[in-house]
CSV table of C-alpha atoms in Angstrom, one decimal:
chain,number,residue,atom,x,y,z
A,1,LEU,CA,0.0,0.0,0.0
A,2,ARG,CA,1.1,3.5,-0.7
A,3,PRO,CA,1.6,6.0,2.2
A,4,TRP,CA,-1.5,8.0,3.0
A,5,TRP,CA,-0.1,11.3,1.7
A,6,VAL,CA,0.5,10.0,-1.8
A,7,LYS,CA,-2.3,11.2,-4.1
A,8,GLU,CA,-3.3,9.7,-7.4
A,9,ARG,CA,-3.6,12.0,-10.4
A,10,GLU,CA,-5.4,11.6,-13.7
A,11,HIS,CA,-3.8,9.2,-16.2
A,12,GLU,CA,-1.1,10.8,-18.3
A,13,ASP,CA,-1.1,13.9,-16.1
A,14,PRO,CA,2.1,13.7,-13.9
A,15,THR,CA,3.3,16.4,-11.6
A,16,VAL,CA,5.8,17.5,-14.3
A,17,GLU,CA,4.0,19.6,-16.9
A,18,ILE,CA,3.9,18.0,-20.4
A,19,ASP,CA,3.6,19.9,-23.7
A,20,TRP,CA,2.2,17.1,-25.8
A,21,PRO,CA,2.8,18.7,-29.2
A,22,THR,CA,6.5,18.9,-28.3
A,23,PHE,CA,6.9,15.8,-26.2
A,24,LYS,CA,7.7,13.3,-29.0
A,25,PRO,CA,9.2,9.8,-29.1
A,26,TYR,CA,12.9,9.8,-28.3
A,27,ASP,CA,14.9,10.3,-31.5
A,28,ARG,CA,18.5,9.5,-31.2
A,29,THR,CA,19.3,11.5,-34.4
A,30,LYS,CA,17.7,14.7,-33.0
A,31,ASN,CA,18.8,14.1,-29.4
A,32,PRO,CA,22.0,12.0,-29.5
A,33,PHE,CA,23.3,11.0,-26.2
A,34,TYR,CA,26.7,12.4,-25.3
A,35,THR,CA,29.6,10.0,-25.7
A,36,LYS,CA,33.1,10.6,-24.2
A,37,PRO,CA,35.7,11.3,-26.9
A,38,ALA,CA,38.9,9.1,-26.7
A,39,GLU,CA,41.0,11.9,-25.1
A,40,VAL,CA,38.5,12.2,-22.2
A,41,VAL,CA,38.5,8.5,-21.7
A,42,ALA,CA,42.3,8.5,-21.6
A,43,ALA,CA,42.4,11.5,-19.2
A,44,LEU,CA,39.9,9.9,-16.8
A,45,ALA,CA,41.9,6.6,-16.8
A,46,ALA,CA,45.1,8.6,-16.1
A,47,ARG,CA,43.4,10.5,-13.3
A,48,ASP,CA,41.9,7.5,-11.5
A,49,LYS,CA,44.8,5.0,-11.9
A,50,PRO,CA,47.0,6.3,-9.1
A,51,TYR,CA,44.0,6.7,-6.8
A,52,LYS,CA,43.0,3.0,-7.4
A,53,GLU,CA,46.6,1.8,-7.1
A,54,GLU,CA,47.0,3.5,-3.8
A,55,GLY,CA,43.7,2.0,-2.5
A,56,TYR,CA,44.8,-1.5,-3.5
A,57,ALA,CA,48.3,-1.2,-2.2
A,58,LYS,CA,47.5,0.3,1.2
A,59,LYS,CA,44.2,-1.6,1.7
A,60,ILE,CA,42.4,1.7,2.2
A,61,PRO,CA,38.8,1.1,3.5
A,62,GLY,CA,36.2,1.7,0.8
A,63,ARG,CA,38.7,1.4,-2.1
A,64,SER,CA,40.8,-1.6,-1.3
A,65,LEU,CA,41.1,-4.6,-3.6
A,66,ARG,CA,38.7,-6.5,-1.3
A,67,ASP,CA,36.1,-3.7,-1.8
A,68,GLN,CA,36.6,-3.8,-5.5
A,69,ALA,CA,36.2,-7.6,-5.6
A,70,PHE,CA,33.1,-7.4,-3.4
A,71,SER,CA,31.5,-4.8,-5.8
A,72,ASN,CA,32.5,-6.8,-9.0
A,73,GLY,CA,31.1,-10.0,-7.6
A,74,SER,CA,27.5,-8.9,-7.7
A,75,SER,CA,27.5,-6.1,-10.2
A,76,PHE,CA,25.5,-6.2,-13.5
A,77,ASN,CA,25.0,-10.0,-13.4
A,78,GLY,CA,22.4,-11.6,-15.7
A,79,PRO,CA,20.7,-13.1,-17.1
A,80,ASP,CA,18.8,-10.4,-18.9
A,81,ALA,CA,15.9,-12.0,-20.6
A,82,PRO,CA,15.8,-12.1,-24.4
A,83,TRP,CA,13.7,-9.3,-26.0
A,84,ASP,CA,10.8,-11.8,-26.4
A,85,GLY,CA,11.1,-13.3,-23.0
A,86,PRO,CA,12.9,-16.4,-21.7
A,87,ALA,CA,12.7,-19.4,-24.1
A,88,ASN,CA,11.9,-21.7,-21.1
A,89,GLY,CA,8.7,-19.8,-20.5
A,90,ALA,CA,5.7,-21.3,-22.2
A,91,LEU,CA,2.1,-22.4,-21.5
A,92,PRO,CA,2.3,-26.0,-20.2
A,93,ALA,CA,0.8,-28.7,-22.4
A,94,GLU,CA,-1.6,-29.7,-19.6
A,95,ALA,CA,-3.3,-26.3,-20.0
A,96,LYS,CA,-4.5,-27.5,-23.4
A,97,GLY,CA,-3.9,-24.2,-25.1
A,98,VAL,CA,-6.0,-22.1,-22.7
A,99,ALA,CA,-4.1,-19.1,-21.2
A,100,TRP,CA,-4.8,-17.7,-17.7
A,101,GLN,CA,-7.9,-15.6,-17.6
A,102,ASP,CA,-8.8,-13.0,-15.1
A,103,SER,CA,-9.7,-9.3,-14.8
A,104,PRO,CA,-7.1,-6.6,-15.6
A,105,GLU,CA,-7.2,-5.5,-11.9
A,106,ASN,CA,-6.6,-9.0,-10.6
A,107,ASN,CA,-3.8,-9.6,-13.2
A,108,LEU,CA,-2.0,-6.5,-12.0
A,109,GLN,CA,-2.4,-7.5,-8.4
A,110,MET,CA,-1.1,-11.0,-9.2
A,111,MET,CA,2.0,-9.5,-10.9
A,112,ARG,CA,2.5,-7.0,-8.0
A,113,ALA,CA,2.6,-9.9,-5.6
A,114,ALA,CA,4.9,-12.0,-7.8
A,115,ILE,CA,7.3,-9.2,-8.4
A,116,HIS,CA,7.4,-8.5,-4.7
A,117,ALA,CA,8.3,-12.2,-4.1
A,118,TYR,CA,11.0,-12.0,-6.9
A,119,GLY,CA,12.6,-9.0,-5.2
A,120,GLY,CA,10.9,-5.9,-6.6
A,121,VAL,CA,9.4,-3.2,-4.5
A,122,LEU,CA,7.3,-1.2,-7.0
A,123,THR,CA,4.9,-2.3,-9.7
A,124,GLY,CA,2.7,-0.4,-12.1
A,125,ALA,CA,1.1,-0.7,-15.5
A,126,LEU,CA,0.3,1.4,-18.6
A,127,ALA,CA,-2.0,1.0,-21.5
A,128,VAL,CA,-0.5,1.9,-24.9
A,129,ASP,CA,-2.3,4.8,-26.5
A,130,ASP,CA,-1.3,7.8,-28.6
A,131,LYS,CA,0.2,9.7,-25.6
A,132,VAL,CA,2.0,6.8,-24.1
A,133,ARG,CA,3.6,6.0,-27.4
A,134,ASN,CA,5.4,9.3,-27.0
A,135,ILE,CA,7.5,7.8,-24.2
A,136,PHE,CA,8.9,5.2,-26.6
A,137,ASP,CA,11.9,5.5,-29.0
A,138,ALA,CA,11.2,7.0,-32.4
A,139,SER,CA,12.8,4.1,-34.3
A,140,GLY,CA,13.9,0.5,-33.9
A,141,PHE,CA,10.5,-1.1,-33.4
A,142,VAL,CA,7.0,-0.9,-34.6
A,143,PHE,CA,3.5,-2.2,-33.6
A,144,ASP,CA,1.8,-4.2,-36.4
A,145,SER,CA,-0.9,-6.8,-36.9
A,146,SER,CA,1.5,-9.8,-36.5
A,147,GLU,CA,0.5,-12.6,-34.2
A,148,LYS,CA,4.0,-13.0,-32.8
A,149,GLY,CA,6.9,-10.6,-32.3
A,150,THR,CA,9.7,-10.8,-34.8
A,151,GLN,CA,12.9,-8.9,-35.8
A,152,ASP,CA,13.3,-8.2,-39.5
A,153,ALA,CA,16.4,-8.0,-41.7
A,154,LYS,CA,16.9,-4.3,-40.8
A,155,LYS,CA,17.0,-5.2,-37.1
A,156,VAL,CA,13.6,-3.6,-36.5
A,157,TYR,CA,11.5,-5.3,-33.9
A,158,HIS,CA,7.8,-6.0,-34.7
A,159,ILE,CA,5.5,-6.1,-31.7
A,160,PRO,CA,1.9,-7.3,-32.1
A,161,GLU,CA,-0.6,-4.5,-31.6
A,162,LYS,CA,-2.5,-6.7,-29.2
A,163,CYS,CA,0.4,-6.4,-26.8
A,164,LYS,CA,-1.0,-3.0,-25.6
A,165,TYR,CA,-0.2,-3.3,-22.0
A,166,ILE,CA,3.1,-2.4,-20.3
A,167,LEU,CA,4.1,-3.8,-16.9
A,168,THR,CA,6.6,-1.5,-15.0
A,169,PHE,CA,8.6,-2.4,-11.9
A,170,ALA,CA,11.6,-1.4,-9.9
A,171,VAL,CA,13.9,-2.9,-7.3
A,172,LYS,CA,15.3,-1.1,-4.3
A,173,GLN,CA,19.0,-0.1,-4.1
A,174,ASN,CA,20.5,-0.6,-0.6
A,175,TYR,CA,20.5,2.8,1.1
A,176,LEU,CA,23.2,2.2,3.7
A,177,GLN,CA,25.5,0.5,1.3
A,178,SER,CA,25.0,3.4,-1.2
A,179,THR,CA,26.3,5.9,1.3
A,180,TYR,CA,29.7,4.3,1.2
A,181,GLN,CA,30.1,5.6,-2.3
A,182,ILE,CA,30.9,9.0,-0.9
A,183,SER,CA,34.1,10.0,1.0
A,184,ALA,CA,35.4,13.4,1.9
A,185,ASP,CA,38.9,12.3,1.0
A,186,ALA,CA,41.3,15.1,0.4
A,187,SER,CA,43.4,12.9,-1.9
A,188,SER,CA,40.5,12.1,-4.2
A,189,PRO,CA,41.1,13.6,-7.7
A,190,THR,CA,37.7,15.1,-7.9
A,191,GLY,CA,36.7,15.6,-4.2
A,192,LEU,CA,33.3,13.9,-3.7
A,193,GLY,CA,33.0,13.0,-7.3
A,194,VAL,CA,34.6,9.6,-7.3
A,195,SER,CA,32.4,6.6,-6.3
A,196,LEU,CA,34.1,4.2,-3.9
A,197,PRO,CA,33.8,0.5,-4.8
A,198,LEU,CA,32.4,-0.4,-1.4
A,199,GLY,CA,29.3,1.8,-2.1
A,200,ALA,CA,29.2,1.2,-5.8
A,201,GLN,CA,28.4,-2.4,-5.0
A,202,ALA,CA,24.8,-1.3,-4.2
A,203,VAL,CA,24.4,0.1,-7.6
A,204,GLY,CA,25.6,-3.0,-9.5
A,205,GLN,CA,23.7,-5.3,-7.2
A,206,ALA,CA,20.5,-3.4,-7.8
A,207,TYR,CA,20.9,-3.7,-11.6
A,208,SER,CA,21.6,-7.4,-11.1
A,209,ASN,CA,18.4,-7.8,-9.1
A,210,SER,CA,16.4,-5.9,-11.7
A,211,SER,CA,17.6,-8.3,-14.4
A,212,PHE,CA,16.5,-11.3,-12.2
A,213,VAL,CA,13.1,-9.8,-11.5
A,214,GLY,CA,12.6,-9.0,-15.2
A,215,TYR,CA,13.6,-12.4,-16.3
A,216,SER,CA,11.3,-14.0,-13.7
A,217,ALA,CA,8.3,-11.8,-14.4
A,218,MET,CA,8.5,-12.4,-18.2
A,219,ARG,CA,8.9,-16.1,-17.7
A,220,MET,CA,5.9,-16.2,-15.4
A,221,VAL,CA,3.7,-14.3,-17.9
A,222,LYS,CA,4.8,-16.5,-20.8
A,223,THR,CA,4.0,-19.6,-18.7
A,224,LEU,CA,0.5,-18.1,-18.1
A,225,GLY,CA,0.1,-18.3,-21.9
A,226,TRP,CA,0.7,-14.6,-22.8
A,227,GLN,CA,3.4,-12.8,-24.8
A,228,THR,CA,6.1,-10.6,-23.5
A,229,TYR,CA,8.4,-8.2,-25.3
A,230,LYS,CA,11.0,-5.8,-24.0
A,231,THR,CA,12.3,-3.2,-26.5
A,232,GLY,CA,11.8,0.3,-27.7
A,233,VAL,CA,12.2,2.5,-24.5
A,234,THR,CA,15.4,4.3,-23.8
A,235,ALA,CA,14.1,6.9,-21.4
A,236,ASN,CA,12.9,4.5,-18.7
A,237,VAL,CA,12.3,7.2,-16.1
A,238,ALA,CA,9.2,8.4,-18.0
A,239,LEU,CA,7.7,4.9,-17.7
A,240,GLY,CA,8.0,5.1,-13.9
A,241,VAL,CA,6.5,8.6,-13.8
A,242,PHE,CA,3.5,7.9,-16.0
A,243,SER,CA,2.8,4.6,-14.3
A,244,GLY,CA,2.9,6.1,-10.8
A,245,LEU,CA,6.0,4.5,-9.4
A,246,GLY,CA,7.4,7.9,-8.5
A,247,GLU,CA,7.9,11.5,-9.7
A,248,SER,CA,10.4,13.3,-11.8
A,249,ALA,CA,13.3,14.8,-9.8
A,250,ARG,CA,15.9,17.5,-10.1
A,251,ASN,CA,18.7,15.1,-11.1
A,252,SER,CA,16.4,13.5,-13.8
A,253,HIS,CA,16.0,10.2,-11.9
A,254,LEU,CA,12.8,8.7,-10.6
A,255,ASN,CA,12.0,9.8,-7.1
A,256,THR,CA,9.8,7.5,-5.1
A,257,PRO,CA,7.8,8.2,-1.8
A,258,ARG,CA,9.2,5.3,0.2
A,259,TYR,CA,12.7,4.9,-1.3
A,260,GLY,CA,13.6,8.3,-2.7
A,261,LEU,CA,16.0,8.0,-5.6
A,262,LEU,CA,17.4,4.7,-4.6
A,263,VAL,CA,15.5,2.4,-6.9
A,264,ARG,CA,16.9,0.8,-10.1
A,265,TYR,CA,15.5,1.3,-12.6
A,266,THR,CA,12.1,1.4,-14.3
A,267,ASN,CA,12.2,-2.0,-15.9
A,268,TYR,CA,9.3,-3.0,-18.2
A,269,PHE,CA,7.9,-5.2,-20.9
A,270,PHE,CA,4.9,-5.2,-23.3
A,271,THR,CA,2.3,-7.9,-23.0
A,272,ASP,CA,-1.1,-8.9,-24.3
A,273,MET,CA,-2.1,-10.0,-20.8
A,274,PRO,CA,-4.7,-7.4,-19.7
A,275,LEU,CA,-3.5,-5.1,-17.0
A,276,ALA,CA,-5.2,-2.3,-15.2
A,277,PRO,CA,-3.3,1.0,-15.8
A,278,THR,CA,-1.9,2.8,-12.8
A,279,PRO,CA,-2.0,6.6,-12.8
A,280,PRO,CA,0.8,9.1,-12.0
A,281,ILE,CA,1.1,10.2,-8.4
A,282,ASP,CA,1.7,13.4,-6.4
A,283,ALA,CA,3.6,13.0,-3.2
A,284,GLY,CA,4.9,16.5,-3.1
A,285,MET,CA,8.4,15.4,-4.2
A,286,PHE,CA,8.7,17.3,-7.5
A,287,SER,CA,7.5,20.5,-5.8
A,288,PHE,CA,10.0,19.8,-2.9
A,289,CYS,CA,12.8,19.8,-5.4
A,290,ALA,CA,12.2,23.4,-6.2
A,291,ASN,CA,13.3,24.5,-2.7
A,292,CYS,CA,15.8,21.7,-1.9
A,293,ARG,CA,18.6,21.9,-4.5
A,294,ARG,CA,20.7,19.4,-2.4
A,295,CYS,CA,21.8,17.3,-5.3
A,296,GLY,CA,22.6,20.3,-7.4
A,297,GLU,CA,24.7,21.9,-4.7
A,298,PHE,CA,26.7,18.7,-4.1
A,299,CYS,CA,27.2,17.9,-7.8
A,300,PRO,CA,31.0,18.2,-8.4
A,301,THR,CA,30.6,19.4,-12.0
A,302,SER,CA,27.6,21.7,-11.6
A,303,SER,CA,25.8,19.5,-14.1
A,304,LEU,CA,22.5,19.8,-12.2
A,305,SER,CA,20.3,22.9,-12.2
A,306,LYS,CA,20.4,25.0,-9.0
A,307,GLN,CA,17.4,27.2,-10.2
A,308,ASN,CA,14.3,27.0,-8.0
A,309,ASP,CA,11.8,26.6,-10.8
A,310,PRO,CA,11.6,23.9,-13.4
A,311,THR,CA,12.0,25.0,-17.0
A,312,TRP,CA,11.1,24.1,-20.6
A,313,ASP,CA,14.7,24.8,-21.7
A,314,THR,CA,16.9,21.8,-22.1
A,315,ALA,CA,20.6,21.6,-21.0
A,316,GLY,CA,21.8,20.1,-24.3
A,317,THR,CA,20.8,18.2,-27.4
A,318,TRP,CA,20.9,14.9,-25.3
A,319,ASN,CA,17.8,16.1,-23.4
A,320,ARG,CA,14.4,15.3,-24.9
A,321,PRO,CA,12.2,18.5,-24.8
A,322,GLY,CA,8.5,18.7,-24.2
A,323,PHE,CA,8.3,18.8,-20.4
A,324,LYS,CA,8.8,21.5,-17.7
A,325,GLY,CA,11.4,20.0,-15.5
A,326,TYR,CA,15.1,19.9,-14.4
A,327,PHE,CA,17.5,18.9,-17.1
A,328,MET,CA,20.9,17.2,-16.7
A,329,ASP,CA,24.0,18.5,-18.4
A,330,TRP,CA,25.2,15.0,-19.4
A,331,LYS,CA,28.4,16.3,-21.0
A,332,GLY,CA,29.6,17.7,-17.7
A,333,CYS,CA,28.6,14.6,-15.8
A,334,ILE,CA,30.1,12.1,-18.2
A,335,ASP,CA,33.3,14.0,-18.8
A,336,ASN,CA,33.9,13.6,-15.0
A,337,GLY,CA,33.4,9.9,-15.2
A,338,GLY,CA,29.7,9.9,-14.3
A,339,PRO,CA,27.2,8.6,-13.8
A,340,GLY,CA,28.9,5.3,-13.1
A,341,ALA,CA,31.9,6.8,-11.3
A,342,CYS,CA,30.0,9.3,-9.2
A,343,GLY,CA,27.2,8.6,-6.7
A,344,ILE,CA,26.6,12.1,-5.4
A,345,CYS,CA,23.2,13.1,-6.7
A,346,HIS,CA,21.2,9.9,-6.2
A,347,THR,CA,22.8,9.2,-2.8
A,348,ASN,CA,22.1,12.6,-1.2
A,349,CYS,CA,18.4,13.0,-1.8
A,350,PRO,CA,16.6,13.6,1.5
A,351,PHE,CA,13.8,11.2,0.4
A,352,ASN,CA,16.3,8.3,0.5
A,353,HIS,CA,16.6,8.2,4.3
A,354,ALA,CA,15.3,5.1,6.0
A,355,ALA,CA,11.7,5.4,7.3
A,356,GLU,CA,12.6,4.0,10.7
A,357,GLY,CA,13.7,7.4,11.9
A,358,ILE,CA,10.6,9.3,13.1
A,359,ILE,CA,11.5,12.6,11.5
A,360,HIS,CA,11.6,11.2,7.9
A,361,PRO,CA,8.0,10.0,7.6
A,362,LEU,CA,6.9,13.4,9.2
A,363,VAL,CA,8.9,15.3,6.6
A,364,ARG,CA,7.6,13.2,3.8
A,365,SER,CA,4.0,13.7,4.8
A,366,THR,CA,4.4,17.4,5.5
A,367,ALA,CA,6.1,18.0,2.1
A,368,ALA,CA,3.1,16.3,0.4
A,369,VAL,CA,0.3,18.2,2.0
A,370,THR,CA,1.7,21.6,3.1
A,371,PRO,CA,1.3,24.5,0.6
A,372,LEU,CA,4.6,26.0,1.8
A,373,PHE,CA,6.5,23.1,0.1
A,374,ASN,CA,4.3,22.6,-2.9
């Protein structure tokens, strides 16, 4: 159940304002994502090498060889399911060709329970319509009248039009472990902007967990006799925002009422199994960002906006226009080794803090319902 202060909005009406004529499918030709040039890659390697060597040689806590091995052991492990779901997921012969039948509401509740058992913490759903299609990529896949999904000779994925439901879900990233990414170490080449392996383990572990949950959920749905397809969405945060997992945030990540920014990531797949769509939410978090600026103030490269108000103006060609929010300067972030080598913005959000401390639930609920904050 959601906390009491979280309000549901109308479908396709998130707390971030959308200009639908401008908000179009993500086009990599018009909005190419920034890639580090070779000289920047070399400079970062030269910058970080002595720091890593020192950590290994001196067994410095947080960046020792043991910490690195601990992080590597669980980071970005698979298996990622194939785009059309695990091959070992299929309707059993004993079902005699009859797929599982239930209401969209019950199907969603079933998947929410299953994903919780598999290791996820948030589950939502979307129905594909003209507005939701704007979340998708502009190329690389199409919906058509085919019975089964295929990939053609041009590497374009074809998804059956009847697969008009999207299941969305996210896993939690360990909060306490994540805090070990950050060290006020005077010898660090970029101050706070180097992620220590001891804390980075939480990031890689969460991505591994997301892969497992996605694989399991797709296999389950296929075993129920329905189809599953995962392709066509680069900007996954929008899926989480529109399906009510969380709200947009200053650092462009998904901010959630219970776990703050520490979820990874909005995983998803298309299916023809009927699912009841879940609407966007308002927990006061996007409004709170206007007066917080904590992630922006800590950002070592000033890649995050420090302005109070959201804007329609993007920070670069890599940003997709069409919404009034806060835009990341990805060039500044990536040229410093981010986002993988920096854990500042997602670790410092005040909504991350564990709910056991009495002050944090009070702040969350106050921010959601008090006009001063929103």
